[in-house]
């Protein structure tokens, strides 16, 4: 892989000659280290499409490095690599729409290093393409020149950057570290021209690196950060399942799970209390790429179509870091830390303390389905670009299935309604699901039979985007329990995810593919369970009695069919301009700087960033590789330490199955020899007769008798059951 | 070597124990006369049990004749000594037909070869033709004189010595002929204590004169038969073969198949000596050191046959 053609022949011929095999192993290991970093970058590219150019770029860089390694001096190569990186970043800046400043780049980079996922970068494709060639070139150049230390340093540095941005998950990082270690080890052997067979310790070390952390983290307390080689580890209890509705949990942030009351809402109307939305779908999660800005107290943009004003007062019943509001908020009071998110939703930079209230005035879109049904597909380009993005890796069958389902739909509205209804009636609502490995939408569409709101919503958005209809994932709370004509109690379990679809002329309209009644009953069960267990904070003074009557219960009625007869109350829209810029702190941690995705991850998204990493999409292959490596290393280690043999010996030494006399005597004798060898730390040499050996270790009479019986069995051919019994009995005495 | 329970075996108990008795008694008896050569006496006895002949290579005056005489006397056998000289004729060894005027026919006058134990002194001083007369008798256990073939008595053992001191006018036995001796021994000088002991015993009334037989010829023949029936199992044959092959692979001339046969025969005798009717690797290893070396020509001047044999014993695995 690293030599010219002329030499490749020789290379193949001498493939099994030690040095070259070691070199190949070292190069593979370096490549693997680089690969872990590239894999993350590839994932970025994949999310926004067209990875082929990226692969081409990587290939070109490697070829160039291979060729130039024979010609260039290291100093010049470093210069080239640096120039490549600089040029790449410059090119990236050129690709940004606005006037890009160098200072902004540095700020961005610093933000990235403190844990901001790279996926937040709006032109992630340009970034990845720009950044890739430099490190790839340098890594490979030095690897080919046998400077493995530097090569690993470059590749590891790249991976390290991605670790700091939080884009490298545990598995990828571990793979990279192990590959790097192996690369250094093999490289060292290669430079010393030692054969690879001596390098098996490296495998043992690698296995230790894999096995030890995973074993250590089996300890329950640290399980959150553990290395789950087995992949999804969903718990199935009701409570854990609720936990698994990770979106809700992450939406609530520190409010953690459960039936605890979050807000009391006083409103003129029952609405979904919306918190935020996500635009970038990574195949296994959602990223928000928009920024938030400080709310200046003025009037926010109203939705474009017909709308009416709804006034709400939210009283926090626990401390909250999110700011629910009915779509679309136009003015806020009572919270000085209010932020306005890029999509127009509200957020707060400061924690809203328990018991404080804020007031929101929203302009609720009231466009009718009939009107929506008249719209076409000429969307603003900004909307279309951002909200029809799909990962390149989304399987084609999702598109084909959606095409088939919606072949009778003539308008975007009909398409959306069809998809919504299909999902609602063809998937069971369940909180107890195992998180699929690959694309969520694909899995929910083809493999799973049940799921909860995140699955429904994610799938619907994906399906609509395959039809080039802009859609996004919205998160927030359902109205909650109605305790009075104008009052609702919102609990943690009311957290919800739904879909917003963009319509020409009217903007964003809410769709909810989750079967409302199923969800409602599950949630009601949960509340009652909690009450039975006397959990605190399940009720306010108003709840727990009869539900306030004369109102539809659970949710505002979503648009459920294409007839579009009424239901205008449930459709909302925003002015297109409102969907763009500005700041939304992510729902999760509420420290203005963070964006995050709402996650479909099985377990505890609350535990930290690593669990929600987008690069999680490739674990199975890595896990397999790591598992194999661990296995091989363990086997070698066990062989080196003769573990298996010892265990076998221990049993073999003490328990002798009986066969024929001849065999029995021989077995007994071998056991004796082994036992003597262990006891005297001297085993019988092959050129030593039994008697000589017994003399050498000064064996006792019983041993000598066994020796004599065996000698007779072997050399005179005469042995009987009595002999065998006696030999076995004597040896049993001797070894136990 | 430790005692082993040898009550079982293909042969009846009495046969084995009789043989064992005969051999031990003979050895004991011989040791009354010969001091300090227990190992060599055992070797000679095992050679005789294996119907072989022994080559002694030694300086003069260490008691070779006495040893041979004592052995012969111990089982009531006849003993003859032949001093080989450059002018010794084959007939001097085998005997001649002499015309008897009374009976008007040729009577055979048996030569010294017709004895149970024959000591051939300094065989390398005799011309090859005379040597070959001796060697034929050793190999065939019969002697041909004037076309008549006559058997030598059984048991029949030749103990030959070579003069290694005066090398002029000698005819060294070629390796092909050395091969016919089952083993080659060195008596060597006795150590100081043994020598003093020996002097005390033999000066004056030499005990050989009063040495009485402890077994009959017949008993000794049966002991020989017992030895030749001692069991040799496959693992042992394999081991012997491996040893022989090792010497062939690592020397210019290795141990011949005849050498391997001799080794096993000697090992059978060794087994009887240890009161066993089957052969074990220990027997083979003990005997290999004396049975093999004189059949080997090494390809390095600094390595003797004994060295190579020791190397083989140290290298070749006993069990595979």
PDB file of N, CA, C and O in Angstrom, chain A residues 666 669-670 684 686-692 695 704 708 710-712 714-718 720 723, chain B residues 1-2 4-5 8 231 233 235-236 274 276 278-282 285 313-319:
ATOM      1  N   UNK A 666      -2.060 -45.425  32.026  1.00  0.00           N
ATOM      2  CA  UNK A 666      -1.295 -44.362  31.381  1.00  0.00           C
ATOM      3  C   UNK A 666      -1.757 -42.988  31.862  1.00  0.00           C
ATOM      4  O   UNK A 666      -0.954 -42.122  32.170  1.00  0.00           O
ATOM      5  N   UNK A 669      -0.664 -42.318  35.299  1.00  0.00           N
ATOM      6  CA  UNK A 669       0.760 -42.040  35.299  1.00  0.00           C
ATOM      7  C   UNK A 669       1.041 -40.611  34.848  1.00  0.00           C
ATOM      8  O   UNK A 669       1.853 -39.899  35.439  1.00  0.00           O
ATOM      9  N   UNK A 670       0.313 -40.189  33.796  1.00  0.00           N
ATOM     10  CA  UNK A 670       0.526 -38.823  33.322  1.00  0.00           C
ATOM     11  C   UNK A 670       0.127 -37.810  34.386  1.00  0.00           C
ATOM     12  O   UNK A 670       0.783 -36.777  34.554  1.00  0.00           O
ATOM     13  N   UNK A 684       9.564 -34.071  33.884  1.00  0.00           N
ATOM     14  CA  UNK A 684      10.435 -35.088  33.327  1.00  0.00           C
ATOM     15  C   UNK A 684      10.917 -34.651  31.964  1.00  0.00           C
ATOM     16  O   UNK A 684      10.139 -34.220  31.114  1.00  0.00           O
ATOM     17  N   UNK A 686      12.386 -35.245  28.195  1.00  0.00           N
ATOM     18  CA  UNK A 686      12.065 -36.322  27.250  1.00  0.00           C
ATOM     19  C   UNK A 686      13.154 -37.394  27.184  1.00  0.00           C
ATOM     20  O   UNK A 686      12.875 -38.541  26.832  1.00  0.00           O
ATOM     21  N   UNK A 687      14.382 -37.026  27.523  1.00  0.00           N
ATOM     22  CA  UNK A 687      15.444 -38.024  27.402  1.00  0.00           C
ATOM     23  C   UNK A 687      15.692 -38.748  28.723  1.00  0.00           C
ATOM     24  O   UNK A 687      16.714 -39.368  28.916  1.00  0.00           O
ATOM     25  N   UNK A 688      14.712 -38.647  29.592  1.00  0.00           N
ATOM     26  CA  UNK A 688      14.900 -39.183  30.921  1.00  0.00           C
ATOM     27  C   UNK A 688      13.955 -40.365  31.114  1.00  0.00           C
ATOM     28  O   UNK A 688      12.770 -40.257  30.777  1.00  0.00           O
ATOM     29  N   UNK A 689      14.456 -41.437  31.617  1.00  0.00           N
ATOM     30  CA  UNK A 689      13.532 -42.533  31.882  1.00  0.00           C
ATOM     31  C   UNK A 689      12.779 -42.222  33.159  1.00  0.00           C
ATOM     32  O   UNK A 689      13.166 -41.377  33.950  1.00  0.00           O
ATOM     33  N   UNK A 690      11.679 -42.956  33.324  1.00  0.00           N
ATOM     34  CA  UNK A 690      10.830 -42.709  34.477  1.00  0.00           C
ATOM     35  C   UNK A 690      11.621 -42.899  35.768  1.00  0.00           C
ATOM     36  O   UNK A 690      11.529 -42.113  36.700  1.00  0.00           O
ATOM     37  N   UNK A 691      12.414 -43.962  35.774  1.00  0.00           N
ATOM     38  CA  UNK A 691      13.179 -44.235  36.999  1.00  0.00           C
ATOM     39  C   UNK A 691      14.187 -43.130  37.280  1.00  0.00           C
ATOM     40  O   UNK A 691      14.341 -42.696  38.424  1.00  0.00           O
ATOM     41  N   UNK A 692      14.824 -42.670  36.226  1.00  0.00           N
ATOM     42  CA  UNK A 692      15.780 -41.582  36.413  1.00  0.00           C
ATOM     43  C   UNK A 692      15.074 -40.357  36.984  1.00  0.00           C
ATOM     44  O   UNK A 692      15.579 -39.675  37.868  1.00  0.00           O
ATOM     45  N   UNK A 695      14.136 -40.799  40.568  1.00  0.00           N
ATOM     46  CA  UNK A 695      15.321 -40.620  41.400  1.00  0.00           C
ATOM     47  C   UNK A 695      15.633 -39.134  41.534  1.00  0.00           C
ATOM     48  O   UNK A 695      15.970 -38.650  42.616  1.00  0.00           O
ATOM     49  N   UNK A 704       6.583 -44.541  42.929  1.00  0.00           N
ATOM     50  CA  UNK A 704       7.387 -45.559  42.251  1.00  0.00           C
ATOM     51  C   UNK A 704       6.543 -46.779  41.906  1.00  0.00           C
ATOM     52  O   UNK A 704       6.753 -47.427  40.886  1.00  0.00           O
ATOM     53  N   UNK A 708       6.015 -48.341  38.360  1.00  0.00           N
ATOM     54  CA  UNK A 708       6.273 -49.743  38.025  1.00  0.00           C
ATOM     55  C   UNK A 708       5.077 -50.353  37.305  1.00  0.00           C
ATOM     56  O   UNK A 708       5.226 -51.090  36.323  1.00  0.00           O
ATOM     57  N   UNK A 710       2.893 -48.803  35.557  1.00  0.00           N
ATOM     58  CA  UNK A 710       2.827 -48.234  34.220  1.00  0.00           C
ATOM     59  C   UNK A 710       3.912 -48.820  33.329  1.00  0.00           C
ATOM     60  O   UNK A 710       3.705 -49.090  32.146  1.00  0.00           O
ATOM     61  N   UNK A 711       5.077 -49.012  33.899  1.00  0.00           N
ATOM     62  CA  UNK A 711       6.187 -49.585  33.146  1.00  0.00           C
ATOM     63  C   UNK A 711       5.806 -50.967  32.618  1.00  0.00           C
ATOM     64  O   UNK A 711       6.019 -51.292  31.460  1.00  0.00           O
ATOM     65  N   UNK A 712       5.157 -51.707  33.494  1.00  0.00           N
ATOM     66  CA  UNK A 712       4.758 -53.049  33.093  1.00  0.00           C
ATOM     67  C   UNK A 712       3.676 -52.964  32.019  1.00  0.00           C
ATOM     68  O   UNK A 712       3.674 -53.699  31.049  1.00  0.00           O
ATOM     69  N   UNK A 714       3.205 -50.710  29.935  1.00  0.00           N
ATOM     70  CA  UNK A 714       3.697 -50.192  28.665  1.00  0.00           C
ATOM     71  C   UNK A 714       4.684 -51.132  28.004  1.00  0.00           C
ATOM     72  O   UNK A 714       4.657 -51.329  26.799  1.00  0.00           O
ATOM     73  N   UNK A 715       5.545 -51.729  28.801  1.00  0.00           N
ATOM     74  CA  UNK A 715       6.656 -52.460  28.188  1.00  0.00           C
ATOM     75  C   UNK A 715       6.521 -53.973  28.266  1.00  0.00           C
ATOM     76  O   UNK A 715       7.285 -54.688  27.638  1.00  0.00           O
ATOM     77  N   UNK A 716       5.586 -54.463  29.078  1.00  0.00           N
ATOM     78  CA  UNK A 716       5.390 -55.906  29.014  1.00  0.00           C
ATOM     79  C   UNK A 716       4.020 -56.220  28.459  1.00  0.00           C
ATOM     80  O   UNK A 716       3.698 -57.371  28.193  1.00  0.00           O
ATOM     81  N   UNK A 717       3.208 -55.183  28.297  1.00  0.00           N
ATOM     82  CA  UNK A 717       1.897 -55.399  27.709  1.00  0.00           C
ATOM     83  C   UNK A 717       0.949 -56.132  28.638  1.00  0.00           C
ATOM     84  O   UNK A 717      -0.124 -56.537  28.227  1.00  0.00           O
ATOM     85  N   UNK A 718       1.347 -56.345  29.892  1.00  0.00           N
ATOM     86  CA  UNK A 718       0.445 -57.057  30.781  1.00  0.00           C
ATOM     87  C   UNK A 718      -0.042 -56.122  31.861  1.00  0.00           C
ATOM     88  O   UNK A 718       0.735 -55.583  32.640  1.00  0.00           O
ATOM     89  N   UNK A 720      -3.887 -55.401  34.242  1.00  0.00           N
ATOM     90  CA  UNK A 720      -5.284 -55.777  34.444  1.00  0.00           C
ATOM     91  C   UNK A 720      -6.009 -54.735  35.275  1.00  0.00           C
ATOM     92  O   UNK A 720      -5.427 -53.733  35.695  1.00  0.00           O
ATOM     93  N   UNK A 723      -4.491 -53.691  38.575  1.00  0.00           N
ATOM     94  CA  UNK A 723      -3.372 -52.756  38.419  1.00  0.00           C
ATOM     95  C   UNK A 723      -3.884 -51.343  38.212  1.00  0.00           C
ATOM     96  O   UNK A 723      -3.422 -50.398  38.846  1.00  0.00           O
TER      97      UNK A 723
ATOM     98  N   UNK B   1      18.631 -49.264  40.628  1.00  0.00           N
ATOM     99  CA  UNK B   1      17.287 -49.528  40.132  1.00  0.00           C
ATOM    100  C   UNK B   1      16.430 -50.128  41.232  1.00  0.00           C
ATOM    101  O   UNK B   1      16.898 -50.897  42.055  1.00  0.00           O
ATOM    102  N   UNK B   2      15.204 -49.749  41.215  1.00  0.00           N
ATOM    103  CA  UNK B   2      14.338 -50.247  42.278  1.00  0.00           C
ATOM    104  C   UNK B   2      13.778 -51.604  41.898  1.00  0.00           C
ATOM    105  O   UNK B   2      13.714 -51.976  40.729  1.00  0.00           O
ATOM    106  N   UNK B   4      11.000 -54.189  41.213  1.00  0.00           N
ATOM    107  CA  UNK B   4       9.657 -54.089  40.665  1.00  0.00           C
ATOM    108  C   UNK B   4       8.982 -55.427  40.860  1.00  0.00           C
ATOM    109  O   UNK B   4       9.632 -56.467  40.996  1.00  0.00           O
ATOM    110  N   UNK B   5       7.696 -55.348  40.846  1.00  0.00           N
ATOM    111  CA  UNK B   5       6.922 -56.567  41.007  1.00  0.00           C
ATOM    112  C   UNK B   5       6.921 -57.298  39.677  1.00  0.00           C
ATOM    113  O   UNK B   5       6.349 -56.832  38.707  1.00  0.00           O
ATOM    114  N   UNK B   8       4.245 -61.183  37.436  1.00  0.00           N
ATOM    115  CA  UNK B   8       3.430 -61.443  36.257  1.00  0.00           C
ATOM    116  C   UNK B   8       4.312 -61.460  35.024  1.00  0.00           C
ATOM    117  O   UNK B   8       5.380 -60.871  34.998  1.00  0.00           O
ATOM    118  N   UNK B 231      10.113 -59.866  27.021  1.00  0.00           N
ATOM    119  CA  UNK B 231       9.207 -59.121  26.140  1.00  0.00           C
ATOM    120  C   UNK B 231       9.823 -57.791  25.709  1.00  0.00           C
ATOM    121  O   UNK B 231      10.385 -57.063  26.515  1.00  0.00           O
ATOM    122  N   UNK B 233       8.287 -54.611  23.825  1.00  0.00           N
ATOM    123  CA  UNK B 233       7.065 -54.037  23.265  1.00  0.00           C
ATOM    124  C   UNK B 233       7.401 -52.946  22.246  1.00  0.00           C
ATOM    125  O   UNK B 233       8.522 -52.432  22.195  1.00  0.00           O
ATOM    126  N   UNK B 235       6.797 -49.696  21.933  1.00  0.00           N
ATOM    127  CA  UNK B 235       7.411 -48.410  22.297  1.00  0.00           C
ATOM    128  C   UNK B 235       8.920 -48.523  22.463  1.00  0.00           C
ATOM    129  O   UNK B 235       9.665 -47.602  22.127  1.00  0.00           O
ATOM    130  N   UNK B 236       9.345 -49.682  22.963  1.00  0.00           N
ATOM    131  CA  UNK B 236      10.771 -49.872  23.191  1.00  0.00           C
ATOM    132  C   UNK B 236      11.511 -50.074  21.874  1.00  0.00           C
ATOM    133  O   UNK B 236      12.610 -49.553  21.670  1.00  0.00           O
ATOM    134  N   UNK B 274      17.777 -57.625  36.307  1.00  0.00           N
ATOM    135  CA  UNK B 274      16.934 -56.828  37.195  1.00  0.00           C
ATOM    136  C   UNK B 274      15.671 -57.606  37.559  1.00  0.00           C
ATOM    137  O   UNK B 274      14.685 -57.020  38.013  1.00  0.00           O
ATOM    138  N   UNK B 276      13.405 -59.021  35.661  1.00  0.00           N
ATOM    139  CA  UNK B 276      12.233 -58.671  34.864  1.00  0.00           C
ATOM    140  C   UNK B 276      12.209 -59.522  33.624  1.00  0.00           C
ATOM    141  O   UNK B 276      13.270 -59.908  33.110  1.00  0.00           O
ATOM    142  N   UNK B 278      10.634 -58.374  30.933  1.00  0.00           N
ATOM    143  CA  UNK B 278      10.344 -57.435  29.845  1.00  0.00           C
ATOM    144  C   UNK B 278      11.382 -56.331  29.897  1.00  0.00           C
ATOM    145  O   UNK B 278      11.925 -56.008  30.954  1.00  0.00           O
ATOM    146  N   UNK B 279      11.603 -55.744  28.753  1.00  0.00           N
ATOM    147  CA  UNK B 279      12.680 -54.775  28.643  1.00  0.00           C
ATOM    148  C   UNK B 279      12.114 -53.367  28.758  1.00  0.00           C
ATOM    149  O   UNK B 279      11.063 -53.067  28.192  1.00  0.00           O
ATOM    150  N   UNK B 280      12.796 -52.522  29.495  1.00  0.00           N
ATOM    151  CA  UNK B 280      12.352 -51.130  29.622  1.00  0.00           C
ATOM    152  C   UNK B 280      13.455 -50.209  29.103  1.00  0.00           C
ATOM    153  O   UNK B 280      14.601 -50.652  28.917  1.00  0.00           O
ATOM    154  N   UNK B 281      13.126 -48.965  28.871  1.00  0.00           N
ATOM    155  CA  UNK B 281      14.111 -48.050  28.285  1.00  0.00           C
ATOM    156  C   UNK B 281      15.397 -47.953  29.103  1.00  0.00           C
ATOM    157  O   UNK B 281      16.472 -47.774  28.531  1.00  0.00           O
ATOM    158  N   UNK B 282      15.271 -48.095  30.408  1.00  0.00           N
ATOM    159  CA  UNK B 282      16.478 -48.030  31.228  1.00  0.00           C
ATOM    160  C   UNK B 282      17.485 -49.087  30.794  1.00  0.00           C
ATOM    161  O   UNK B 282      18.697 -48.843  30.781  1.00  0.00           O
ATOM    162  N   UNK B 285      19.107 -48.005  27.609  1.00  0.00           N
ATOM    163  CA  UNK B 285      20.049 -46.896  27.801  1.00  0.00           C
ATOM    164  C   UNK B 285      21.343 -47.374  28.462  1.00  0.00           C
ATOM    165  O   UNK B 285      22.439 -46.933  28.085  1.00  0.00           O
ATOM    166  N   UNK B 313      21.500 -40.259  23.503  1.00  0.00           N
ATOM    167  CA  UNK B 313      20.711 -40.554  24.703  1.00  0.00           C
ATOM    168  C   UNK B 313      20.143 -39.276  25.321  1.00  0.00           C
ATOM    169  O   UNK B 313      19.057 -39.273  25.896  1.00  0.00           O
ATOM    170  N   UNK B 314      20.902 -38.195  25.188  1.00  0.00           N
ATOM    171  CA  UNK B 314      20.438 -36.933  25.756  1.00  0.00           C
ATOM    172  C   UNK B 314      19.407 -36.233  24.885  1.00  0.00           C
ATOM    173  O   UNK B 314      18.750 -35.294  25.331  1.00  0.00           O
ATOM    174  N   UNK B 315      19.322 -36.646  23.646  1.00  0.00           N
ATOM    175  CA  UNK B 315      18.492 -35.904  22.704  1.00  0.00           C
ATOM    176  C   UNK B 315      17.213 -36.642  22.330  1.00  0.00           C
ATOM    177  O   UNK B 315      16.139 -36.060  22.276  1.00  0.00           O
ATOM    178  N   UNK B 316      17.381 -37.929  22.053  1.00  0.00           N
ATOM    179  CA  UNK B 316      16.240 -38.679  21.528  1.00  0.00           C
ATOM    180  C   UNK B 316      15.196 -38.852  22.623  1.00  0.00           C
ATOM    181  O   UNK B 316      15.516 -39.305  23.718  1.00  0.00           O
ATOM    182  N   UNK B 317      13.959 -38.423  22.349  1.00  0.00           N
ATOM    183  CA  UNK B 317      12.915 -38.598  23.361  1.00  0.00           C
ATOM    184  C   UNK B 317      12.600 -40.074  23.594  1.00  0.00           C
ATOM    185  O   UNK B 317      12.548 -40.863  22.645  1.00  0.00           O
ATOM    186  N   UNK B 318      12.399 -40.426  24.832  1.00  0.00           N
ATOM    187  CA  UNK B 318      12.139 -41.821  25.166  1.00  0.00           C
ATOM    188  C   UNK B 318      10.734 -42.220  24.751  1.00  0.00           C
ATOM    189  O   UNK B 318      10.505 -43.299  24.239  1.00  0.00           O
ATOM    190  N   UNK B 319       9.799 -41.285  25.009  1.00  0.00           N
ATOM    191  CA  UNK B 319       8.417 -41.605  24.618  1.00  0.00           C
ATOM    192  C   UNK B 319       7.976 -40.559  23.618  1.00  0.00           C
ATOM    193  O   UNK B 319       8.256 -39.382  23.775  1.00  0.00           O
TER     194      UNK B 319
END
